[in-house]
Coordinates of C-alpha atoms and ligand atoms in Angstrom, one line a residue:
M1 CA 3.6 -14.3 18.7
A2 CA 1.5 -12.6 16.6
E3 CA -2.6 -12.5 19.4
K4 CA -2.4 -9.8 22.6
M5 CA -1.5 -12.7 25.3
T6 CA -4.2 -11.9 28.0
V7 CA -4.7 -14.0 31.7
P8 CA -7.3 -16.4 30.6
E9 CA -3.8 -17.4 27.1
V10 CA -1.6 -17.6 29.7
V11 CA -4.2 -20.5 32.2
K12 CA -5.1 -22.0 28.6
M13 CA -1.2 -22.5 27.4
K14 CA -0.9 -24.3 30.7
Q15 CA -4.1 -26.6 29.5
R16 CA -2.5 -26.8 26.8
G17 CA 0.9 -27.9 27.8
E18 CA 2.9 -25.0 26.4
K19 CA 5.7 -23.6 28.6
I20 CA 5.4 -20.4 29.1
T21 CA 8.2 -17.7 29.0
C22 CA 8.8 -14.5 31.4
L23 CA 11.1 -12.1 31.8
T24 CA 12.0 -9.5 33.8
A25 CA 11.5 -5.9 31.6
Y26 CA 11.7 -2.7 33.7
D27 CA 11.6 -0.4 30.7
Y28 CA 10.6 0.6 27.6
S29 CA 13.4 -0.5 25.8
F30 CA 14.2 -3.7 27.2
A31 CA 10.2 -4.1 27.2
R32 CA 10.0 -3.8 23.3
I33 CA 12.8 -6.2 22.7
L34 CA 11.3 -9.0 24.5
D35 CA 8.0 -8.0 23.2
E36 CA 9.5 -8.6 20.1
A37 CA 11.5 -11.0 20.6
G38 CA 8.3 -13.3 22.0
V39 CA 8.3 -13.7 25.5
E40 CA 5.1 -14.3 26.5
I41 CA 5.8 -12.2 30.3
L42 CA 7.2 -9.2 31.0
L43 CA 7.4 -8.6 35.2
V44 CA 8.3 -5.6 36.0
G45 CA 10.2 -7.2 39.2
D46 CA 11.1 -5.2 42.8
S47 CA 14.3 -6.8 42.0
L48 CA 14.4 -3.4 39.8
G49 CA 16.4 -2.2 43.3
C50 CA 18.8 -4.2 42.7
V51 CA 19.1 -4.6 38.7
V52 CA 19.3 -1.2 38.3
Q53 CA 18.7 0.8 41.6
G54 CA 22.2 -0.9 43.3
R55 CA 20.0 -1.3 46.2
E56 CA 21.3 -4.6 48.4
N57 CA 17.4 -6.4 48.7
T58 CA 14.1 -6.0 47.4
L59 CA 12.6 -4.5 50.7
P60 CA 13.2 -0.3 49.6
V61 CA 11.0 -0.1 46.8
T62 CA 8.5 1.8 47.2
M63 CA 5.4 2.3 44.4
D64 CA 6.1 5.2 43.2
E65 CA 8.8 3.2 41.6
M66 CA 6.5 0.5 40.7
I67 CA 4.1 3.0 39.3
Y68 CA 7.4 4.8 37.6
H69 CA 8.6 1.8 35.6
T70 CA 5.6 -0.2 35.4
R71 CA 4.6 2.9 32.5
A72 CA 7.8 2.3 31.2
V73 CA 7.3 -1.2 30.8
A74 CA 3.8 -0.8 28.8
R75 CA 4.7 1.5 26.7
G76 CA 7.1 -0.7 25.1
R77 CA 4.8 -3.8 24.8
T78 CA 2.4 -5.4 21.8
H79 CA 1.7 -8.8 22.8
A80 CA 3.5 -9.4 26.3
L81 CA 1.1 -9.8 29.1
V82 CA 2.3 -7.1 32.0
V83 CA 2.4 -8.2 35.1
A84 CA 3.4 -5.4 37.8
D85 CA 5.5 -6.8 41.7
M86 CA 3.6 -5.1 44.7
P87 CA 6.8 -4.0 46.9
F88 CA 6.8 -4.5 50.4
L89 CA 4.4 -2.4 52.9
S90 CA 2.2 -2.1 49.2
Y91 CA 0.5 -5.2 50.1
Q92 CA 0.9 -6.5 54.1
V93 CA -0.7 -4.1 56.1
S94 CA -4.7 -3.7 55.2
T95 CA -7.0 -5.3 52.6
E96 CA -8.2 -2.6 51.4
Q97 CA -4.6 -1.0 51.1
A98 CA -3.7 -4.1 49.1
V99 CA -6.8 -3.5 46.8
Q100 CA -5.9 0.4 46.7
N101 CA -2.3 0.1 45.4
A102 CA -2.7 -3.1 43.3
G103 CA -5.7 -0.7 41.8
R104 CA -3.0 2.1 41.2
L105 CA -0.2 -0.7 39.3
L106 CA -2.8 -1.5 36.6
Q107 CA -4.9 2.3 36.2
K108 CA -1.2 4.6 36.8
G109 CA 1.6 1.5 35.1
R110 CA -0.8 0.3 32.9
A111 CA 0.2 -3.3 34.2
E112 CA -2.7 -6.0 33.5
A113 CA -2.2 -7.9 36.4
V114 CA 0.1 -7.5 39.6
K115 CA 2.2 -10.2 41.5
L116 CA 2.1 -10.4 45.5
E117 CA 4.6 -12.3 47.3
G118 CA 3.0 -15.2 50.2
G119 CA 0.6 -18.9 50.3
V120 CA -1.6 -19.2 53.5
A121 CA -0.6 -15.3 54.9
M122 CA -1.7 -13.9 51.4
R123 CA -4.1 -15.8 51.0
H124 CA -7.4 -13.5 51.9
T125 CA -5.4 -10.5 50.6
I126 CA -5.2 -12.4 47.2
M127 CA -9.5 -13.0 47.3
K128 CA -10.4 -8.8 47.8
I129 CA -7.9 -8.2 44.6
T130 CA -9.2 -10.5 42.8
E131 CA -12.1 -10.0 43.4
V132 CA -12.4 -6.2 42.3
G133 CA -10.8 -8.1 39.0
I134 CA -7.8 -7.5 38.7
P135 CA -5.5 -10.7 38.4
V136 CA -3.1 -12.3 41.1
M137 CA 0.0 -14.0 39.9
G138 CA 1.7 -15.6 43.2
H139 CA 5.1 -16.0 44.4
I140 CA 6.1 -18.6 47.1
G141 CA 9.5 -20.3 48.8
L142 CA 11.6 -18.9 48.8
T143 CA 10.2 -15.2 48.3
P144 CA 13.0 -13.0 48.7
Q145 CA 10.8 -10.1 50.6
S146 CA 10.9 -12.0 53.3
I147 CA 14.6 -13.1 53.5
H148 CA 15.3 -11.5 57.2
R149 CA 13.4 -14.1 58.1
F150 CA 15.1 -16.6 56.1
G151 CA 18.1 -15.4 56.9
G152 CA 18.9 -14.8 53.3
Y153 CA 18.4 -16.1 49.9
K154 CA 18.6 -20.1 50.7
I155 CA 16.6 -22.5 49.6
Q156 CA 13.6 -23.7 51.2
G157 CA 10.9 -26.8 51.6
K158 CA 14.1 -29.2 51.6
V159 CA 12.6 -29.8 55.2
K160 CA 9.6 -31.6 55.4
N161 CA 7.5 -29.7 57.5
Q162 CA 8.6 -26.7 55.1
R163 CA 7.7 -28.7 52.2
E164 CA 4.1 -29.1 53.6
A165 CA 4.3 -25.3 54.1
I166 CA 4.7 -24.8 51.1
L167 CA 2.3 -27.0 49.5
L168 CA -0.1 -25.7 51.8
D169 CA 0.7 -22.0 50.0
A170 CA 1.0 -23.3 46.2
I171 CA -3.1 -24.4 47.2
A172 CA -4.1 -21.7 49.2
V173 CA -3.0 -19.6 46.4
E174 CA -4.8 -21.2 43.7
E175 CA -7.8 -21.5 46.0
A176 CA -8.0 -17.9 46.7
G177 CA -7.7 -17.3 43.3
A178 CA -5.1 -16.0 41.8
F179 CA -4.8 -17.0 37.9
S180 CA -0.8 -18.4 38.0
V181 CA 2.0 -18.2 40.6
V182 CA 6.1 -18.3 40.3
L183 CA 7.7 -20.4 42.8
E184 CA 11.2 -19.5 43.7
G185 CA 14.2 -21.6 45.3
M186 CA 12.9 -24.4 45.6
P187 CA 13.4 -28.5 46.0
K188 CA 12.5 -30.0 41.3
D189 CA 11.0 -32.3 42.7
L190 CA 8.6 -29.7 45.0
A191 CA 7.1 -27.7 42.1
A192 CA 7.0 -30.7 40.9
E193 CA 4.7 -31.6 42.9
I194 CA 2.8 -28.4 43.3
T195 CA 2.5 -27.9 39.6
G196 CA 0.8 -31.6 38.8
R197 CA -1.4 -30.5 41.4
L198 CA -2.7 -26.9 40.8
S199 CA -4.6 -25.6 37.9
I200 CA -2.6 -22.7 37.6
P201 CA 0.0 -22.3 36.2
T202 CA 3.6 -22.1 37.4
I203 CA 6.2 -20.4 36.8
G204 CA 9.6 -21.1 38.3
I205 CA 12.9 -19.4 38.8
G206 CA 15.3 -21.9 40.3
A207 CA 12.5 -24.3 40.7
G208 CA 14.0 -27.3 38.4
A209 CA 12.3 -28.0 33.8
Q210 CA 9.1 -28.9 35.5
C211 CA 7.2 -25.9 36.0
D212 CA 4.5 -24.4 33.5
G213 CA 6.7 -21.6 32.3
Q214 CA 10.6 -20.4 33.9
V215 CA 11.2 -16.8 34.9
L216 CA 14.7 -15.1 35.0
V217 CA 16.4 -11.9 35.9
I218 CA 16.7 -9.9 32.4
H219 CA 20.2 -8.8 33.8
D220 CA 21.3 -12.0 35.3
M221 CA 20.6 -13.6 31.8
L222 CA 21.9 -10.8 30.1
G223 CA 25.5 -10.8 31.8
L224 CA 24.1 -7.2 33.1
F225 CA 24.7 -7.8 36.3
Q226 CA 27.8 -9.6 37.8
D227 CA 27.9 -8.9 41.3
F228 CA 26.0 -11.8 42.3
T229 CA 25.5 -15.0 39.8
P230 CA 22.6 -18.0 41.8
K231 CA 23.2 -20.9 40.8
F232 CA 20.4 -21.3 38.8
V233 CA 20.4 -18.4 35.9
K234 CA 22.1 -19.2 32.7
Q235 CA 23.9 -16.5 31.2
Y236 CA 22.7 -16.6 27.5
A237 CA 25.1 -13.1 26.7
D238 CA 27.9 -12.0 27.9
L239 CA 26.7 -7.8 27.6
K240 CA 28.8 -7.0 30.3
G241 CA 31.6 -8.3 28.0
V242 CA 29.9 -6.3 24.9
I243 CA 29.4 -2.5 26.6
T244 CA 32.6 -2.9 28.1
A245 CA 34.2 -3.5 25.1
A246 CA 32.4 -1.0 22.8
V247 CA 32.7 2.3 25.9
K248 CA 36.0 1.6 25.5
D249 CA 36.4 1.7 21.4
F250 CA 34.1 4.8 21.5
A251 CA 36.8 5.9 24.5
R252 CA 39.7 5.2 22.3
E253 CA 38.6 6.6 19.5
V254 CA 37.3 10.2 20.7
R255 CA 41.5 10.0 22.1
E256 CA 42.3 9.6 18.5
E257 CA 39.9 11.5 17.0
K258 CA 38.7 9.1 14.7
F259 CA 35.4 10.1 15.9
P260 CA 32.3 11.9 14.9
G261 CA 34.5 11.1 11.0
E262 CA 32.7 12.7 8.7
E263 CA 29.7 10.5 7.9
H264 CA 28.6 11.8 11.5
T265 CA 29.2 15.4 10.8
F266 CA 27.0 18.0 8.9
K267 CA 28.4 20.1 6.2
Ligands
KIV301 O1 11.5 -8.6 41.6 C1 11.7 -9.8 40.3 O2 11.9 -10.3 39.6 C2 10.9 -11.8 40.4 C3 11.4 -12.6 40.2 C4 12.8 -12.7 39.9 C5 10.0 -13.7 39.8 O3 9.6 -11.2 42.2

């Protein structure tokens, strides 16, 4: 990817029928690697609460933590679009607070867009944030900040009324001015229907192959986080295995006085 990825360019990718790739990143080193590998979108997800901080869900993540991680990711980005998640309670209390917090993620975190969860209920909020020039990525379906309302990480949209509600959410997000929308944890035919109905790109996670793009949590797809692996995760590498073997080699060589060798030592 030679050109800088921008919000209009992401939208054009859907129009050209090109698939969009998105991975989460939480720090400079990972951001650089993913950016150089050609991923279009780096999402600083509030999933960092689980995979970086070891919390049981995303609810405790704060604005200050999101800004800290977004700034680190932005330093590693050259081509990719950096999208920062709005954490729980940073946008639900009032639209004024939502606009201010979205602005902080751009001003202090150097994100280029924000993502927030919710459809019809967030319509006005998305409208207000986009009105001040901040691009918004929506997120509907299995929205992790509503885990207690769902009673766990359960696939949404399996029954008729849920399905209709999710479709209305998708339409509301587009009409409110979002430039794209994450479809999480829903039947593939519902995601395909939404993808066909919307002119903005859909980015799927546990939503089948018909979405305009796909997103995964980097720790899941690299096999770094193995506390819980959802069905929709494909593990492309076993970095936990690689790291464990390297750490064991290091410890053994230190104990056997093989490291540091002459080549790692100053005269
Ligand atoms: O927080 C996150 O990483 C996300 C993606 C999984 C879509 O919202």
